[in-house]
Amino acid sequence: MNNTFANKLKGFLPILEWLPNYKKTDLQGDLSAGLTVGIMLIPQGMAYAMLAGLEPIHGLYAVTVPLLLYAIFGTSRQLAVGPVAMVSLLTASGIASLNADSPEQYLIYALTLAFLVGLIQFGMGALRLGFVVNFLSHPVISGFTSAAAIIIGLSQIKHLFRINLPNSEHIQEMAVAIFQNIGEIHWITFGIGVIGIIIIKYGKKIHKSFPAPLVAVVVGIALVAGFDLTQYGVKIVGDVPSGLPTLSFPSFDMESWKTLLPIAFTISLVGFAESFAVAKTIQAKHKNYRLNANQELIALGMANFGSAFFRGYPVTGGFSRTAVNNDAGAKTTMASIISAVLIVLTLLFFTGLFYNLPSAILAAVVLVAVSGLIDFKEPVHLWHKDKFDFTMLVATFIITLTLGIETGIISGMVLSLLVVIYKASRPHMAQLGRVPGTNIYRNINRFSDLDVKENLLMVRIDGPIYFANVEYIKDKLDKWIQERNDQVKMIVFNMESVTNIDSTGAHELNEWINTWRKAGTDICMTSIKGPVRDVLNRWAILECVGADHVFVDDNSAVAAYEHTMDTETLEKYTPYAIQSNIKK
């Protein structure tokens, strides 16, 4: 009993699994990774907070308590949780419709959004609903991510060029505004931004552990302070509050909740999909622990609760930071704890150093980060391999760019479901013929020179027979019968690939059998799996077909049919009474 409780406790608090067995040899890698990611988080957190429409300090708050909570509840030992570009943009998009009348009100909406995301993710994890994210197919995520990356990039143009642009998530509006204001570029600001982009983009070529974003921040601050560039119009971050985040509370106003819930669901699903995808990729390289999708939802939910009550905003696992964390040697989530400690020290002692940080440098951090999210290869790959998935990717991409982030992801999910339904409603069906000199039967459209009898139609249905596809199956069968000039005397249903039959399928199958027999066409079945046989028995389909018309394999059915042509009886050939004891 005690062991059962201990195992359940470890399942809910994975830190109890690895911490008691923590090895000194792991500390070097965790320390290196924790410091590296912590240094990376400082400029990224500040930049992403600005992208979310918040003061930069809230980006640092979002990587203190949330990071610690994930380290306690998360099952991935390398995932780096915190603000990411996608969630930051979604946050800004969701709060925009509430028209906050002050920065304080805007922050309350951000805290409320983090709380709702935490509530949704924790609830999904507790209810074991981790599978829901599977409805976000890879093409949909790819198209959505690429479009959102472009929107994020364009949203930073106002900081890079220091021009006035409206807050919008529609590419057509942003493009028009940029075109109308392009003549007002502030060239010194633009120059600083370009320097930042070059340092961040190419700094990694010096060494993979080179803290390029932090170096860009230092260079930007040095340029502004050294040449007093604020007097020439360069916009800076200004005062950054010091000290740890104080306790905060989200709003429990139902009207706000109604407005924020759609974007909260979007962030919950997209954030978890992004987080779990990178966690799986990294876990596959280590294989010394197991990921649990439902526990990951609980962990991300707890991290977002931490953001909601400690002045942050929605967080999730990030691609780039997790890759850096892994490459820097992270062995356990102790690396995340070390990163959080570094951020705490920064909040306590070093926030004053960021006073002269140019906004253009933070824009450069975001621009370089999102440039890697635009996937050029996947559309080309899908065009050659899968036109359905290519169409989904392009449709999601265009809808997201033109109609907005929220509409894009919802449309992508709907498209995914429609494609699944469409494919399920059109199962693969094959006419079978005998390979000469054998008892093997194959698809007549894939193999040549098969023995096919004009008055014997052998059919294999690859998939379930249910309400969504019965019409398609019947139309296909009628077409094949007509192609043989209505000379078919026997239909052999090969059921080896039928996985399930629902009530509609059973009812229709019964109708088909009676209709065909009235028209002079007999029917038999072969290779029925045990679970399908149970369904056929329950709906009295086998009684309708006749025990002497159910066979173990195609060859027995054909032999019985050939014998019937001479003797008009099937009694000698493998009746259902014999095969019913065979478990398949």
C-alpha positions as CSV (number, residue, x, y, z in Angstrom):
1,M,0.0,0.0,0.0
2,N,2.8,2.4,1.0
3,N,4.7,1.5,-2.3
4,T,1.5,2.3,-4.3
5,F,1.2,5.7,-2.6
6,A,4.9,6.4,-3.1
7,N,4.6,5.6,-6.8
8,K,1.5,7.8,-7.2
9,L,3.3,10.6,-5.4
10,K,6.3,10.2,-7.7
11,G,4.0,10.3,-10.7
12,F,2.5,13.6,-9.5
13,L,5.9,15.0,-8.4
14,P,8.5,13.7,-10.8
15,I,11.2,15.6,-8.9
16,L,11.0,12.9,-6.2
17,E,12.0,10.3,-8.8
18,W,15.4,11.9,-9.8
19,L,16.4,14.2,-6.9
20,P,17.0,11.4,-4.3
21,N,19.3,9.7,-6.8
22,Y,21.0,12.8,-8.0
23,K,24.6,12.2,-8.9
24,K,27.5,14.6,-8.4
25,T,28.6,13.9,-11.9
26,D,25.4,15.5,-13.2
27,L,26.0,18.8,-11.5
28,Q,28.7,20.0,-13.9
29,G,26.3,19.6,-16.9
30,D,23.3,21.0,-15.0
31,L,25.4,24.0,-13.8
32,S,26.7,24.8,-17.3
33,A,23.3,24.4,-18.9
34,G,21.5,26.4,-16.1
35,L,23.9,29.4,-16.4
36,T,23.8,29.3,-20.2
37,V,20.0,29.2,-20.4
38,G,19.7,31.7,-17.6
39,I,21.9,34.2,-19.5
40,M,19.8,33.5,-22.6
41,L,16.5,34.1,-20.7
42,I,17.4,37.6,-19.6
43,P,17.2,39.3,-23.0
44,Q,14.6,36.8,-24.4
45,G,12.3,37.2,-21.4
46,M,12.4,41.0,-21.7
47,A,11.9,41.0,-25.5
48,Y,9.0,38.5,-25.4
49,A,7.3,40.6,-22.7
50,M,7.4,43.6,-24.9
51,L,6.0,41.4,-27.7
52,A,3.1,40.5,-25.4
53,G,2.5,44.2,-24.8
54,L,3.9,44.2,-21.2
55,E,6.8,45.9,-19.5
56,P,10.1,44.0,-20.0
57,I,10.3,43.1,-16.3
58,H,7.3,40.8,-16.5
59,G,9.3,38.6,-18.9
60,L,11.9,38.1,-16.1
61,Y,9.1,37.4,-13.5
62,A,7.7,34.7,-15.9
63,V,11.0,32.7,-15.6
64,T,11.2,32.6,-11.8
65,V,8.4,30.8,-10.0
66,P,7.1,29.1,-13.3
67,L,10.5,27.7,-14.0
68,L,10.7,26.2,-10.4
69,L,7.2,24.8,-10.6
70,Y,7.9,23.0,-13.9
71,A,11.1,21.6,-12.4
72,I,9.0,20.0,-9.6
73,F,6.1,18.7,-11.7
74,G,7.6,18.2,-15.2
75,T,8.7,14.8,-16.6
76,S,11.1,16.2,-19.2
77,R,14.6,16.8,-17.7
78,Q,15.8,19.1,-20.4
79,L,12.7,21.2,-21.3
80,A,13.3,24.9,-20.7
81,V,10.0,26.6,-19.8
82,G,9.3,30.4,-20.1
83,P,8.0,33.0,-22.4
84,V,8.1,32.1,-26.1
85,A,7.4,34.3,-29.2
86,M,4.3,32.4,-30.3
87,V,2.5,32.6,-26.9
88,S,3.6,36.2,-26.4
89,L,1.9,37.1,-29.7
90,L,-1.2,35.2,-28.8
91,T,-1.3,37.0,-25.4
92,A,-1.2,40.4,-27.1
93,S,-3.8,39.3,-29.6
94,G,-6.2,38.0,-27.0
95,I,-5.9,41.0,-24.7
96,A,-6.2,43.5,-27.5
97,S,-10.0,43.0,-27.8
98,L,-10.5,44.0,-24.1
99,N,-9.2,47.5,-24.7
100,A,-7.4,47.9,-21.4
101,D,-7.5,51.5,-20.2
102,S,-4.1,51.4,-18.3
103,P,-0.9,49.3,-18.1
104,E,-2.1,48.0,-14.7
105,Q,-5.4,46.8,-16.3
106,Y,-3.5,45.2,-19.2
107,L,-1.3,43.3,-16.7
108,I,-4.4,42.0,-14.8
109,Y,-5.7,40.7,-18.1
110,A,-2.3,39.0,-18.8
111,L,-2.4,37.4,-15.3
112,T,-6.0,36.3,-15.9
113,L,-5.0,34.7,-19.2
114,A,-2.1,32.9,-17.5
115,F,-4.5,31.6,-14.9
116,L,-7.0,30.4,-17.5
117,V,-4.2,28.6,-19.5
118,G,-3.1,27.0,-16.3
119,L,-6.6,25.9,-15.4
120,I,-7.2,24.4,-18.9
121,Q,-3.8,22.6,-19.0
122,F,-4.0,21.3,-15.4
123,G,-7.6,20.2,-16.1
124,M,-6.7,18.4,-19.3
125,G,-3.9,16.6,-17.6
126,A,-6.0,15.6,-14.6
127,L,-8.7,14.3,-16.9
128,R,-6.1,12.4,-19.1
129,L,-6.8,14.5,-22.2
130,G,-3.3,14.7,-23.5
131,F,-4.4,13.0,-26.7
132,V,-6.4,16.1,-27.7
133,V,-3.3,17.8,-29.0
134,N,-3.2,15.1,-31.7
135,F,-5.9,17.1,-33.5
136,L,-3.2,19.6,-34.3
137,S,-1.5,17.8,-37.2
138,H,2.1,18.5,-38.2
139,P,1.1,20.3,-41.4
140,V,-1.3,22.6,-39.5
141,I,1.3,23.4,-36.8
142,S,3.9,24.0,-39.6
143,G,1.6,26.4,-41.5
144,F,0.4,28.1,-38.4
145,T,3.9,28.5,-37.0
146,S,5.4,29.9,-40.2
147,A,2.5,32.4,-40.6
148,A,2.7,33.5,-36.9
149,A,6.5,33.9,-37.2
150,I,6.0,36.3,-40.1
151,I,3.3,38.3,-38.1
152,I,5.7,38.4,-35.1
153,G,8.5,39.6,-37.3
154,L,6.4,42.4,-38.8
155,S,5.2,43.4,-35.3
156,Q,8.8,44.2,-34.4
157,I,9.4,46.4,-37.4
158,K,8.1,49.4,-35.3
159,H,10.8,48.9,-32.8
160,L,13.5,48.2,-35.4
161,F,12.7,51.2,-37.6
162,R,11.1,53.3,-34.8
163,I,8.0,54.1,-36.8
164,N,4.4,54.2,-35.8
165,L,2.5,51.1,-36.7
166,P,-0.9,49.8,-35.5
167,N,-1.2,46.7,-33.3
168,S,-2.6,44.2,-35.8
169,E,-2.2,40.5,-36.6
170,H,-3.4,40.8,-40.2
171,I,-0.6,40.9,-42.7
172,Q,-2.5,43.1,-45.2
173,E,-3.0,45.8,-42.6
174,M,0.6,45.6,-41.4
175,A,2.0,45.7,-44.9
176,V,0.0,48.8,-45.8
177,A,1.0,50.6,-42.6
178,I,4.7,49.8,-43.1
179,F,4.5,51.1,-46.7
180,Q,2.8,54.3,-45.6
181,N,5.4,54.9,-42.8
182,I,8.6,53.6,-44.3
183,G,9.9,57.1,-45.0
184,E,10.0,57.9,-41.3
185,I,12.7,55.3,-40.4
186,H,15.0,56.4,-37.5
187,W,18.3,55.4,-39.0
188,I,20.3,55.3,-35.7
189,T,17.8,53.0,-34.1
190,F,17.8,50.9,-37.3
191,G,21.6,50.7,-37.2
192,I,21.6,49.5,-33.6
193,G,19.0,46.9,-34.5
194,V,21.0,45.6,-37.4
195,I,24.1,45.3,-35.2
196,G,22.1,43.3,-32.7
197,I,20.8,41.0,-35.5
198,I,24.3,40.4,-36.8
199,I,25.7,39.6,-33.3
200,I,22.8,37.3,-32.4
201,K,22.7,35.6,-35.8
202,Y,26.4,34.9,-36.3
203,G,27.7,34.9,-32.8
204,K,27.0,31.2,-32.5
205,K,29.5,30.5,-35.2
206,I,32.2,31.6,-32.7
207,H,31.1,28.8,-30.3
208,K,27.8,27.1,-29.7
209,S,27.8,28.3,-26.0
210,F,28.6,31.9,-27.0
211,P,25.9,34.1,-25.3
212,A,25.1,36.0,-28.4
213,P,21.8,37.7,-27.2
214,L,23.5,38.9,-24.0
215,V,26.5,40.2,-25.9
216,A,24.0,42.1,-28.2
217,V,22.4,43.5,-25.1
218,V,25.8,44.7,-23.7
219,V,26.8,46.2,-27.0
220,G,23.5,48.0,-27.3
221,I,23.7,49.4,-23.8
222,A,27.3,50.5,-24.4
223,L,26.5,52.3,-27.6
224,V,23.6,54.2,-26.0
225,A,25.5,55.1,-22.9
226,G,28.8,55.8,-24.6
227,F,27.4,58.1,-27.3
228,D,24.3,59.4,-25.4
229,L,22.1,58.2,-28.2
230,T,18.9,58.9,-26.3
231,Q,19.3,62.6,-27.2
232,Y,19.1,61.6,-30.8
233,G,15.8,59.8,-30.4
234,V,16.9,56.2,-29.6
235,K,14.2,54.6,-27.5
236,I,15.4,52.7,-24.5
237,V,13.9,50.4,-21.9
238,G,14.4,52.9,-19.0
239,D,13.8,52.0,-15.4
240,V,13.5,48.3,-14.7
241,P,12.2,47.6,-11.2
242,S,14.4,45.6,-8.9
243,G,13.3,43.0,-6.4
244,L,11.4,39.7,-6.5
245,P,7.9,39.5,-8.0
246,T,5.2,40.3,-5.4
247,L,2.1,38.2,-5.1
248,S,-0.5,39.1,-7.7
249,F,-4.1,38.0,-8.4
250,P,-5.9,37.4,-11.7
251,S,-9.3,38.8,-12.4
252,F,-12.4,36.6,-11.7
253,D,-14.7,38.8,-13.8
254,M,-16.8,36.5,-15.9
255,E,-17.0,39.0,-18.8
256,S,-13.2,39.0,-19.0
257,W,-13.1,35.2,-18.8
258,K,-15.6,34.9,-21.7
259,T,-13.4,37.1,-23.9
260,L,-10.1,35.5,-23.0
261,L,-11.3,31.8,-23.0
262,P,-10.9,31.3,-26.8
263,I,-7.4,32.6,-26.8
264,A,-6.6,30.7,-23.6
265,F,-7.7,27.4,-25.3
266,T,-5.5,28.3,-28.3
267,I,-2.5,29.0,-26.1
268,S,-3.1,25.9,-24.1
269,L,-3.1,23.6,-27.2
270,V,-0.4,25.4,-29.2
271,G,1.8,25.8,-26.2
272,F,1.5,22.2,-25.2
273,A,2.0,21.0,-28.8
274,E,5.2,23.0,-29.1
275,S,6.4,22.0,-25.7
276,F,5.7,18.3,-26.0
277,A,7.1,18.1,-29.5
278,V,10.5,19.5,-28.4
279,A,10.4,17.4,-25.2
280,K,9.9,14.2,-27.2
281,T,12.7,15.1,-29.6
282,I,15.2,15.6,-26.7
283,Q,14.0,12.6,-24.7
284,A,14.6,10.3,-27.7
285,K,18.3,11.3,-27.4
286,H,18.6,10.3,-23.7
287,K,16.1,7.4,-23.2
288,N,16.9,7.3,-19.4
289,Y,13.5,8.6,-18.4
290,R,9.9,8.5,-19.8
291,L,7.7,11.4,-20.8
292,N,4.1,11.5,-19.7
293,A,1.8,13.7,-21.8
294,N,-0.8,14.2,-19.1
295,Q,1.8,15.0,-16.4
296,E,3.4,17.5,-18.8
297,L,0.0,19.2,-19.1
298,I,-0.2,19.3,-15.3
299,A,3.3,20.7,-15.0
300,L,2.7,23.4,-17.6
301,G,-0.6,24.2,-15.9
302,M,1.3,24.7,-12.6
303,A,3.9,26.8,-14.3
304,N,1.1,29.1,-15.6
305,F,-0.5,29.3,-12.2
306,G,2.9,30.5,-11.0
307,S,2.9,33.2,-13.7
308,A,-0.6,34.2,-12.8
309,F,0.2,34.7,-9.1
310,F,3.7,36.2,-9.5
311,R,3.2,38.9,-12.1
312,G,4.1,36.9,-15.2
313,Y,2.1,35.9,-18.2
314,P,1.5,32.6,-20.1
315,V,4.6,30.3,-20.5
316,T,5.4,27.1,-22.2
317,G,8.5,25.1,-23.3
318,G,10.6,26.7,-26.0
319,F,12.4,25.1,-28.9
320,S,15.6,27.2,-29.0
321,R,16.2,27.3,-25.2
322,T,15.5,23.6,-24.8
323,A,18.0,22.8,-27.5
324,V,20.6,25.1,-25.9
325,N,19.8,23.5,-22.5
326,N,20.4,20.0,-23.9
327,D,23.5,21.0,-25.8
328,A,25.0,22.7,-22.8
329,G,24.8,19.4,-20.9
330,A,21.6,19.5,-18.8
331,K,21.0,16.1,-17.2
332,T,18.0,17.0,-14.9
333,T,15.6,19.8,-14.2
334,M,18.2,21.0,-11.7
335,A,19.4,23.1,-14.7
336,S,16.1,24.9,-14.7
337,I,16.4,25.6,-11.0
338,I,19.9,27.1,-11.5
339,S,18.5,29.2,-14.4
340,A,15.7,30.5,-12.1
341,V,18.3,31.3,-9.3
342,L,20.3,33.3,-11.8
343,I,17.2,35.3,-12.8
344,V,16.4,35.9,-9.1
345,L,20.0,37.3,-8.6
346,T,19.5,39.5,-11.7
347,L,16.2,40.8,-10.3
348,L,17.8,41.5,-6.9
349,F,21.0,43.2,-8.0
350,F,21.4,43.9,-11.7
351,T,18.2,45.4,-13.1
352,G,19.7,48.8,-13.1
353,L,22.2,47.8,-15.7
354,F,19.4,47.5,-18.3
355,Y,18.3,51.2,-18.1
356,N,20.0,52.1,-21.4
357,L,19.0,48.9,-23.2
358,P,17.7,50.0,-26.7
359,S,14.2,48.6,-27.7
360,A,15.8,47.8,-31.1
361,I,18.1,45.2,-29.5
362,L,15.1,43.4,-28.0
363,A,13.4,43.5,-31.4
364,A,16.5,42.0,-32.8
365,V,16.3,39.1,-30.3
366,V,12.7,38.4,-31.3
367,L,13.4,38.7,-35.1
368,V,16.3,36.2,-35.0
369,A,14.4,33.8,-32.8
370,V,11.3,33.7,-35.0
371,S,13.2,33.6,-38.3
372,G,14.0,30.0,-37.5
373,L,10.3,29.2,-37.2
374,I,9.6,29.8,-40.8
375,D,9.7,26.4,-42.5
376,F,10.5,26.6,-46.2
377,K,11.3,22.9,-46.7
378,E,8.1,21.3,-45.3
379,P,5.7,22.8,-48.0
380,V,8.0,21.6,-50.8
381,H,8.3,18.2,-49.2
382,L,4.6,17.8,-48.8
383,W,3.9,19.0,-52.3
384,H,5.8,16.0,-53.6
385,K,4.6,13.5,-50.9
386,D,1.1,14.3,-49.8
387,K,-1.2,16.8,-51.5
388,F,-3.8,16.7,-48.8
389,D,-1.3,17.7,-46.1
390,F,0.2,20.3,-48.4
391,T,-3.3,21.8,-48.8
392,M,-3.9,21.9,-45.1
393,L,-0.5,23.6,-44.5
394,V,-1.1,26.3,-47.1
395,A,-4.7,26.9,-46.0
396,T,-3.7,27.3,-42.4
397,F,-0.8,29.5,-43.4
398,I,-2.9,31.9,-45.5
399,I,-5.8,32.0,-43.0
400,T,-3.5,32.8,-40.1
401,L,-1.7,35.5,-42.1
402,T,-4.9,37.2,-43.3
403,L,-7.6,36.5,-40.7
404,G,-5.5,36.3,-37.5
405,I,-3.8,34.0,-35.1
406,E,-6.8,32.6,-33.4
407,T,-8.8,32.1,-36.6
408,G,-5.8,30.4,-38.1
409,I,-5.3,27.7,-35.5
410,I,-9.0,27.0,-35.1
411,S,-9.3,26.7,-38.9
412,G,-6.3,24.4,-39.0
413,M,-7.9,22.1,-36.4
414,V,-11.1,22.0,-38.3
415,L,-9.3,21.3,-41.5
416,S,-7.4,18.4,-39.8
417,L,-10.7,16.9,-38.6
418,L,-12.4,17.3,-42.0
419,V,-9.5,15.5,-43.7
420,V,-9.7,12.7,-41.2
421,I,-13.4,12.4,-41.7
422,Y,-13.0,12.6,-45.5
423,K,-10.4,9.8,-45.6
424,A,-12.4,7.7,-43.1
425,S,-15.5,8.1,-45.3
426,R,-13.6,6.7,-48.3
427,P,-11.8,3.5,-47.1
428,H,-9.5,1.7,-49.5
429,M,-11.4,-1.1,-51.3
430,A,-9.9,-3.8,-53.5
431,Q,-11.2,-6.4,-55.9
432,L,-9.2,-9.6,-55.4
433,G,-8.0,-12.3,-57.8
434,R,-6.0,-15.5,-57.4
435,V,-2.3,-15.5,-58.1
436,P,-2.0,-18.4,-60.7
437,G,-0.9,-21.7,-59.3
438,T,-1.4,-20.6,-55.7
439,N,-4.1,-20.1,-53.1
440,I,-3.1,-16.4,-52.6
441,Y,-5.4,-13.6,-53.5
442,R,-4.3,-10.0,-54.4
443,N,-5.6,-6.6,-55.5
444,I,-6.4,-6.9,-59.3
445,N,-5.3,-3.2,-59.8
446,R,-1.8,-3.8,-58.3
447,F,-1.0,-7.2,-59.7
448,S,-1.2,-8.4,-63.3
449,D,-2.3,-11.8,-64.8
450,L,-4.5,-12.7,-61.8
451,D,-7.3,-15.3,-62.2
452,V,-10.6,-13.4,-62.0
453,K,-14.0,-15.0,-62.5
454,E,-16.6,-12.8,-64.2
455,N,-19.5,-14.0,-62.0
456,L,-17.5,-14.0,-58.7
457,L,-16.8,-10.6,-57.1
458,M,-14.2,-10.8,-54.3
459,V,-13.9,-7.7,-52.2
460,R,-11.7,-6.5,-49.4
461,I,-12.6,-3.4,-47.3
462,D,-9.6,-1.9,-45.5
463,G,-11.2,-0.1,-42.5
464,P,-14.3,0.0,-40.4
465,I,-17.8,-0.1,-41.8
466,Y,-19.7,2.7,-40.1
467,F,-22.1,5.5,-40.6
468,A,-19.6,7.8,-42.4
469,N,-18.6,5.4,-45.2
470,V,-21.5,3.0,-45.8
471,E,-22.7,5.0,-48.8
472,Y,-19.3,5.1,-50.3
473,I,-18.8,1.4,-49.9
474,K,-22.2,0.6,-51.4
475,D,-21.6,2.9,-54.4
476,K,-18.3,1.3,-55.0
477,L,-19.8,-2.2,-54.9
478,D,-22.7,-1.2,-57.2
479,K,-20.2,0.2,-59.7
480,W,-18.1,-3.0,-59.7
481,I,-21.2,-5.1,-60.2
482,Q,-22.3,-2.9,-63.1
483,E,-18.9,-3.1,-64.7
484,R,-19.4,-6.9,-64.9
485,N,-22.7,-6.4,-66.7
486,D,-24.7,-7.5,-63.6
487,Q,-23.4,-11.1,-64.2
488,V,-22.1,-11.4,-60.6
489,K,-23.6,-14.5,-58.9
490,M,-21.5,-14.5,-55.7
491,I,-19.9,-11.7,-53.6
492,V,-17.1,-12.7,-51.3
493,F,-16.5,-10.2,-48.5
494,N,-12.9,-10.6,-47.3
495,M,-13.2,-9.1,-43.7
496,E,-9.6,-9.4,-42.6
497,S,-9.0,-5.6,-42.7
498,V,-12.4,-4.6,-41.2
499,T,-11.6,-3.3,-37.7
500,N,-15.1,-2.4,-36.6
501,I,-18.8,-2.3,-37.6
502,D,-21.2,0.2,-35.9
503,S,-25.0,0.0,-35.8
504,T,-25.4,1.9,-39.1
505,G,-22.9,-0.4,-40.8
506,A,-24.6,-3.5,-39.4
507,H,-28.1,-2.3,-40.5
508,E,-26.8,-1.4,-44.0
509,L,-24.9,-4.7,-44.4
510,N,-28.0,-6.6,-43.5
511,E,-30.0,-4.6,-46.2
512,W,-27.3,-5.2,-48.8
513,I,-27.4,-9.0,-48.2
514,N,-31.2,-9.2,-48.5
515,T,-31.3,-7.0,-51.6
516,W,-28.5,-8.9,-53.4
517,R,-30.1,-12.3,-52.6
518,K,-33.5,-11.1,-53.9
519,A,-31.7,-10.1,-57.1
520,G,-30.1,-13.6,-57.4
521,T,-26.6,-12.7,-56.1
522,D,-25.4,-14.7,-53.1
523,I,-22.9,-13.5,-50.5
524,C,-20.3,-15.1,-48.2
525,M,-17.7,-13.8,-45.8
526,T,-14.1,-14.8,-45.0
527,S,-11.3,-14.1,-42.5
528,I,-13.4,-12.4,-39.9
529,K,-11.5,-11.1,-36.9
530,G,-12.8,-12.1,-33.4
531,P,-14.1,-8.6,-32.3
532,V,-15.8,-8.1,-35.7
533,R,-17.3,-11.5,-35.5
534,D,-18.8,-10.6,-32.1
535,V,-20.4,-7.5,-33.6
536,L,-21.8,-9.6,-36.5
537,N,-23.2,-12.1,-34.0
538,R,-24.7,-9.4,-31.8
539,W,-26.6,-7.9,-34.8
540,A,-27.5,-11.3,-36.2
541,I,-25.6,-10.6,-39.4
542,L,-24.0,-14.0,-39.4
543,E,-27.4,-15.6,-39.0
544,C,-28.5,-13.6,-42.0
545,V,-25.5,-14.6,-44.1
546,G,-25.8,-18.2,-43.0
547,A,-23.3,-20.3,-41.1
548,D,-22.5,-22.3,-44.2
549,H,-21.5,-19.0,-46.0
550,V,-18.7,-18.0,-43.6
551,F,-15.2,-19.3,-44.2
552,V,-11.7,-19.2,-42.7
553,D,-10.1,-17.9,-45.9
554,D,-10.7,-16.8,-49.5
555,N,-9.6,-20.1,-51.0
556,S,-12.3,-22.1,-49.0
557,A,-15.0,-19.7,-50.2
558,V,-13.9,-19.9,-53.8
559,A,-13.7,-23.7,-53.6
560,A,-17.2,-23.8,-52.1
561,Y,-18.5,-21.4,-54.9
562,E,-17.0,-23.6,-57.6
563,H,-18.5,-26.7,-56.1
564,T,-21.9,-24.9,-55.8
565,M,-21.9,-24.4,-59.5
566,D,-22.1,-28.2,-59.8
567,T,-23.9,-29.4,-56.7
568,E,-25.8,-26.3,-55.4
569,T,-24.6,-27.0,-51.8
570,L,-21.9,-25.5,-49.5
571,E,-22.2,-28.1,-46.7
572,K,-18.8,-29.7,-47.2
573,Y,-16.7,-26.5,-46.9
574,T,-15.4,-25.0,-43.6
575,P,-18.7,-23.8,-42.1
576,Y,-18.8,-21.0,-39.4
577,A,-19.4,-23.7,-36.8
578,I,-15.8,-24.8,-37.3
579,Q,-14.1,-21.4,-37.6
580,S,-16.0,-19.8,-34.8
581,N,-13.6,-21.4,-32.3
582,I,-10.6,-19.9,-34.0
583,K,-9.3,-16.8,-32.2
584,K,-7.9,-14.1,-34.4
